[in-house]
Amino acid sequence: MEVTVAKSAGFCFGVKRAVEMVYQEAEKERKVYTLGPIIHNEQVVADLQQKGVGVLESVEDIKEEGITIIIRSHGVGRETLEALQKKNVQIVDATCPFVKKIHNIVQEKQQEGYGIIVVGNASHPEVEGICGWCKKECIVVETPQDAVKCTFPPGKKVCVVAQTTFNYKKFEDIVDILSKKSYDILIMNTICNATEERQTEAGTIARLSDAMIVIGGKHSSNTQKLYEICKAECLDTHFIQTLDDLDLNLFQSFRSVGITAGASTPNNIIKEVQSYVRKYEQ
Ligand code: F3S
């Protein structure tokens, strides 16, 4: 059996960096908290909890002094950062550099007189954070209907950015509508290609494999999407959460097996599955 593991399986660069930063901080003397769960993976959060890392939902929940507070990869708005700076805590900023770049763009463009449009989901923490770096004139657009209703006046200088995980096709549709609204428009495509790369690679491997294993959380929508992409290319695609869900008997007759994993699947689970399946590799 030949086993191919997707290079882009699991954590993207920004999440990997943030999780590593938390583990590094956990080694130190101070008590460590993340502001919100560092990642939507119960095993990782539980493992960190065992190492003494707690989760606080907001700055108001900080009751101790001299502790470390870690900002996760989604980033936070200016107000939250300033509220943190007023506390007697050590701040470790694990904001993904690609998200930080958007914070810088919106600040700079607003200073130049642009109104800001963030294409994304208004209640997503990343979008809340981006809007938190705009002093005024910031509109979130999630659907073509929102774009039609956009209230900036014609002729206004408008800078458009996107939530990093926004779907590119939907972004294009929204930009099309906004471009027809007689704004002096500046489009910054800030979509991160980590998700697309993961999906494209999964599809390619699934097409070339007899069977495919997709690892990820039951409720993870990006893993579900990966599963659908793989299933369309390879009928024998299996969705598992951990090694326990894997029935290797199903795979013994296959010559080639591919493995990929959703964005919040830790590397050790991918490795475990990989070495288990590789026992049958020739
Ligand atoms: Fe990940 Fe950063 Fe992109 S968190 S999805 S690498 S924007």
mmCIF file with all atom_site columns, C-alpha atoms in Angstrom, residues 19 22-23 26 34 38-39 42-54:
data_model
loop_
_atom_site.group_PDB
_atom_site.id
_atom_site.type_symbol
_atom_site.label_atom_id
_atom_site.label_alt_id
_atom_site.label_comp_id
_atom_site.label_asym_id
_atom_site.label_entity_id
_atom_site.label_seq_id
_atom_site.pdbx_PDB_ins_code
_atom_site.Cartn_x
_atom_site.Cartn_y
_atom_site.Cartn_z
_atom_site.occupancy
_atom_site.B_iso_or_equiv
_atom_site.pdbx_formal_charge
_atom_site.auth_seq_id
_atom_site.auth_comp_id
_atom_site.auth_asym_id
_atom_site.auth_atom_id
_atom_site.pdbx_PDB_model_num
ATOM 1  C CA . VAL A 1 19 ? -0.482  27.044 19.312 1.00 0.00 ? 19 VAL A CA 1
ATOM 2  C CA . VAL A 1 22 ? 0.974   28.883 23.910 1.00 0.00 ? 22 VAL A CA 1
ATOM 3  C CA . TYR A 1 23 ? 2.985   25.699 24.538 1.00 0.00 ? 23 TYR A CA 1
ATOM 4  C CA . ALA A 1 26 ? 3.093   27.118 29.333 1.00 0.00 ? 26 ALA A CA 1
ATOM 5  C CA . THR A 1 34 ? -5.627  32.569 26.258 1.00 0.00 ? 34 THR A CA 1
ATOM 6  C CA . ILE A 1 38 ? -6.729  29.170 21.057 1.00 0.00 ? 38 ILE A CA 1
ATOM 7  C CA . ILE A 1 39 ? -8.280  26.762 18.563 1.00 0.00 ? 39 ILE A CA 1
ATOM 8  C CA . GLU A 1 42 ? -11.230 20.070 22.392 1.00 0.00 ? 42 GLU A CA 1
ATOM 9  C CA . GLN A 1 43 ? -8.201  17.784 22.662 1.00 0.00 ? 43 GLN A CA 1
ATOM 10 C CA . VAL A 1 44 ? -5.732  20.636 22.234 1.00 0.00 ? 44 VAL A CA 1
ATOM 11 C CA . VAL A 1 45 ? -7.598  22.862 24.700 1.00 0.00 ? 45 VAL A CA 1
ATOM 12 C CA . ALA A 1 46 ? -7.791  19.975 27.223 1.00 0.00 ? 46 ALA A CA 1
ATOM 13 C CA . ASP A 1 47 ? -4.093  19.191 26.769 1.00 0.00 ? 47 ASP A CA 1
ATOM 14 C CA . LEU A 1 48 ? -3.223  22.831 27.362 1.00 0.00 ? 48 LEU A CA 1
ATOM 15 C CA . GLN A 1 49 ? -5.482  22.899 30.398 1.00 0.00 ? 49 GLN A CA 1
ATOM 16 C CA . GLN A 1 50 ? -3.486  19.989 31.828 1.00 0.00 ? 50 GLN A CA 1
ATOM 17 C CA . LYS A 1 51 ? -0.374  22.087 31.358 1.00 0.00 ? 51 LYS A CA 1
ATOM 18 C CA . GLY A 1 52 ? -2.019  24.857 33.364 1.00 0.00 ? 52 GLY A CA 1
ATOM 19 C CA . VAL A 1 53 ? -3.260  27.062 30.509 1.00 0.00 ? 53 VAL A CA 1
ATOM 20 C CA . GLY A 1 54 ? -6.696  28.536 31.176 1.00 0.00 ? 54 GLY A CA 1
#
